[in-house]
Every structure is written in structure tokens, then in C-alpha cells.
mmCIF file of C-alpha atoms in Angstrom:
data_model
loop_
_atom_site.group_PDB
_atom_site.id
_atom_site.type_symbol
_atom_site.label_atom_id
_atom_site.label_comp_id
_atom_site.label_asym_id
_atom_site.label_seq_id
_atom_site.Cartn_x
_atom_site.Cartn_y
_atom_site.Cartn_z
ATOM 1 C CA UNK A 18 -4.646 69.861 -111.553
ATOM 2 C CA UNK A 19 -8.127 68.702 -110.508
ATOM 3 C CA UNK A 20 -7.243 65.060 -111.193
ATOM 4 C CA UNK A 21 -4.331 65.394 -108.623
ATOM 5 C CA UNK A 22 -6.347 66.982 -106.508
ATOM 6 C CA UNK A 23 -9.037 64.319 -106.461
ATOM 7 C CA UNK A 24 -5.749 61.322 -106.442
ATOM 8 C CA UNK A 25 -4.483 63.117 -103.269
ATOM 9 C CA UNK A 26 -7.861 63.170 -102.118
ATOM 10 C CA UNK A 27 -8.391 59.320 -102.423
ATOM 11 C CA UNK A 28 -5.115 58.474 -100.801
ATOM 12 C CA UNK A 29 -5.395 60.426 -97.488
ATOM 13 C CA UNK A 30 -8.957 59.713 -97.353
ATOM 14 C CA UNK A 31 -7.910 56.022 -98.221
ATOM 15 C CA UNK A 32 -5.162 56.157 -95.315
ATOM 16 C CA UNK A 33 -8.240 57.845 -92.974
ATOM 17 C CA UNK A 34 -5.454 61.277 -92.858
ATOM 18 C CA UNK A 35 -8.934 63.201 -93.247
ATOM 19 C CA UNK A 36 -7.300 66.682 -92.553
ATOM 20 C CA UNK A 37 -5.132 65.888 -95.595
ATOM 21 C CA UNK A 38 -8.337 64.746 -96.951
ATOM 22 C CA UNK A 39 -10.141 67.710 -95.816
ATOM 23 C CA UNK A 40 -7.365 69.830 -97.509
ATOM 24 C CA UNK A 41 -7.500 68.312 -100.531
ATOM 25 C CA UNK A 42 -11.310 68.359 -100.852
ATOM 26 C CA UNK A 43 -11.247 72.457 -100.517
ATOM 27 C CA UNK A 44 -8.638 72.506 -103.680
ATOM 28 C CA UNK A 45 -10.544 70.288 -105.341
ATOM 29 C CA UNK A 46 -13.795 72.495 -104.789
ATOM 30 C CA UNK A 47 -11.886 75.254 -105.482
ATOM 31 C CA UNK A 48 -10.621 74.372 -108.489
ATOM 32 C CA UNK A 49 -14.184 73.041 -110.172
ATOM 33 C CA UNK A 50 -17.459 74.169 -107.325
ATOM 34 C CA UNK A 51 -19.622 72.459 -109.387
ATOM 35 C CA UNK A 52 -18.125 69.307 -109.551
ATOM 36 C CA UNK A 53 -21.067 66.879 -107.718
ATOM 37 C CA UNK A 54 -18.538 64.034 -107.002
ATOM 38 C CA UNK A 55 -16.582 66.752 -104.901
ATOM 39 C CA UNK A 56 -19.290 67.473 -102.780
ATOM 40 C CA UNK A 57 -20.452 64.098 -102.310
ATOM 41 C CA UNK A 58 -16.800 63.182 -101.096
ATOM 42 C CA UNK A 59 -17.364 66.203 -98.767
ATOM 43 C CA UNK A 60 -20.576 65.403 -97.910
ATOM 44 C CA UNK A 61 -19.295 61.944 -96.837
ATOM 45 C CA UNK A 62 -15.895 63.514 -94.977
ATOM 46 C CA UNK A 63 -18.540 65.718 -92.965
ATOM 47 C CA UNK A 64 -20.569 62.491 -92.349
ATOM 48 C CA UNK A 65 -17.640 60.473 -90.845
ATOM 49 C CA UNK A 66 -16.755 63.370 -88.793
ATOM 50 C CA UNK A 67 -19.731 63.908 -86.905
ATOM 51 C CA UNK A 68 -20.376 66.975 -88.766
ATOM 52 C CA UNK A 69 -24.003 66.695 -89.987
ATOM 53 C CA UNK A 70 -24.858 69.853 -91.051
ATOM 54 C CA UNK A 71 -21.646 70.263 -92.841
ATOM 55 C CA UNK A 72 -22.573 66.928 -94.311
ATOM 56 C CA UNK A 73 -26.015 67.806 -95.149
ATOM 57 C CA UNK A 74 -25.383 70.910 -96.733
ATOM 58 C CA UNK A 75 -22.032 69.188 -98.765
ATOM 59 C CA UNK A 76 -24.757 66.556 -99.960
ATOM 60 C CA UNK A 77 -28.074 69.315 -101.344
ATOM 61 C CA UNK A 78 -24.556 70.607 -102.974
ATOM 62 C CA UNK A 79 -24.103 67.602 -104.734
ATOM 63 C CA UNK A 80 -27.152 66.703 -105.292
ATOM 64 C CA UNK A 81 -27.746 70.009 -106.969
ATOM 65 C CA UNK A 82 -24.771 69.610 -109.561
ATOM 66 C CA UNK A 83 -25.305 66.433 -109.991
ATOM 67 C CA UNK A 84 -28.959 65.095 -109.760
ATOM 68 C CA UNK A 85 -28.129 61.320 -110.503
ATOM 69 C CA UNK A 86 -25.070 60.686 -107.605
ATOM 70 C CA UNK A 87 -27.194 57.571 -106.080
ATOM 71 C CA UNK A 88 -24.622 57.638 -103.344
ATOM 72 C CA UNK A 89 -25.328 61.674 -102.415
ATOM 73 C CA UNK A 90 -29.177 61.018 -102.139
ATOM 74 C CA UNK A 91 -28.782 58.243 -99.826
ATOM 75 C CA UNK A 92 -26.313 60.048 -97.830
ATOM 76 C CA UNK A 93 -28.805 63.143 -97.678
ATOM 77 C CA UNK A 94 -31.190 60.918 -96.830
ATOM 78 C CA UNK A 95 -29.218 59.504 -93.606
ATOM 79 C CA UNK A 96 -28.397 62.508 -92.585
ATOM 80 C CA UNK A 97 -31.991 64.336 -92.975
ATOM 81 C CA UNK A 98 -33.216 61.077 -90.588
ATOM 82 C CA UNK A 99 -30.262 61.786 -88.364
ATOM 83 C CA UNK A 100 -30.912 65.655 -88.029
ATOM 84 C CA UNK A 101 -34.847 64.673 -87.221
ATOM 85 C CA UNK A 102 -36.230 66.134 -91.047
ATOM 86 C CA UNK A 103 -38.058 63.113 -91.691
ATOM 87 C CA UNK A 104 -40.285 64.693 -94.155
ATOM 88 C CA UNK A 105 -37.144 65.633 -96.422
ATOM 89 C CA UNK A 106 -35.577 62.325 -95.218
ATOM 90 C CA UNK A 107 -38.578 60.229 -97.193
ATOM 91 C CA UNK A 108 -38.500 62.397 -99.976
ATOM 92 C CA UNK A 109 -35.139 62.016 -100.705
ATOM 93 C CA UNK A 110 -35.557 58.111 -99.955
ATOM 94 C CA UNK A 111 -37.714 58.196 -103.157
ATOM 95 C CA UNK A 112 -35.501 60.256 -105.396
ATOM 96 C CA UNK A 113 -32.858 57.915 -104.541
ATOM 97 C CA UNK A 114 -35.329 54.789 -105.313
ATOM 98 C CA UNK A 115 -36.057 56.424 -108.607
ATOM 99 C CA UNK A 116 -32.523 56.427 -109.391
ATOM 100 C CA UNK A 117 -31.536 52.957 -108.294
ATOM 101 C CA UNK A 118 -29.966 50.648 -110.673
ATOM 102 C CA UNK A 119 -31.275 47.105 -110.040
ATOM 103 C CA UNK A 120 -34.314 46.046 -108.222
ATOM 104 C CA UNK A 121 -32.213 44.603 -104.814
ATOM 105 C CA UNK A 122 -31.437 48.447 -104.085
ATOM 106 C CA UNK A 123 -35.161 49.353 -104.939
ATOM 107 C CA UNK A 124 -36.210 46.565 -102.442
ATOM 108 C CA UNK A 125 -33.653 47.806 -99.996
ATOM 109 C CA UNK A 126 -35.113 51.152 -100.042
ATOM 110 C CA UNK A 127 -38.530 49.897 -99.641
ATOM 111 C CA UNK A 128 -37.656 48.261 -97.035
ATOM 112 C CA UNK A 129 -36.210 50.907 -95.451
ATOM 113 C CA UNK A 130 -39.132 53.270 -95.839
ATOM 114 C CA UNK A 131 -41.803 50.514 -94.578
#
């Protein structure tokens, strides 16, 4: 059941349907609340609409269930500069650094953070 849920999810958020999307993303929570990829996928839903604190809060969740979800620190971390936390935004810049997978991400991030 939580493997249909997360299909269903992909297609209507594929197809940009993201109340069918949105749906989908509460069974799929429902079904396992500690799944991190769930909550990035929310986090990032949230993020595209408008919805930052709803984003921010999706992304700490997956961040929290799943401390190596690359993608949820850098979201968090756009979203922290967006909200004006810069503070938490640099932090979680460096967590995500830490977790990057090649040096062309690390050098993006430094980049960034210059």
C-alpha cells in the first residue's frame, strides 16, 4: 500500500495535479510518518506552493528521519534563507556540504556560502 501510495504520488506530482499530489502525500505519511523521503516530497510540495513554513517544517521532518536526504538539507536550507534564519540557513548549508557526494556539489556549496 505505501508503494502505491508513493506511485500515485509521482504521477500527479509528475502531471503538476498537486492536490492529487497533496492527497497522496497525507496517505503516504499516514501510512509510514517516519518515512524521510515522504517528508522531503512534502517538504518540496510546500516549497512549490508558496508555503514556506509548511515546507520548512516538512523538511526538519525529514531531515530528522532521515539525516542523509542531501536533497532535504538543501531544501531546508533555501527555505531557512527565504524565511530570513540565516544562522540556521548556514548551518544547514554545512550539514548538507558534509553530506555531498562529489567535490562539484562541495564547490557549489562553497560557493554559495562565500
Amino acid at each position: 500500500l505505501i508503494e502505491d501510495a508513493r506511485e500515485s504520488y509521482e504521477a500527479h506530482a509528475g502531471h503538476g495535479d498537486l492536490d492529487l499530489a497533496d492527497a497522496d502525500l497525507h496517505l503516504w505519511t499516514s501510512l509510514d510518518p517516519f518515512d524521510g523521503r515522504a517528508w522531503l516530497e512534502r517538504g518540496a510540495l510546500c516549497a512549490a506552493k508558496q508555503d514556506l513554513i509548511g515546507a520548512m517544517a516538512a523538511y526538519e521532518a525529514a531531515v530528522v528521519y532521515d539525516a542523509r536526504l542531501l536533497l532535504a538539507h538543501l531544501g531546508l536550507a533555501v527555505v531557512y534563507e527565504q524565511l530570513g534564519f540565516r544562522k540556521r540557513a548556514r548551518a544547514t548549508w554545512s550539514k548538507a556540504r558534509d553530506l555531498a557526494p562529489d567535490e562539484a556539489t562541495r564547490a557549489a556549496i562553497d560557493r554559495h556560502l562565500a
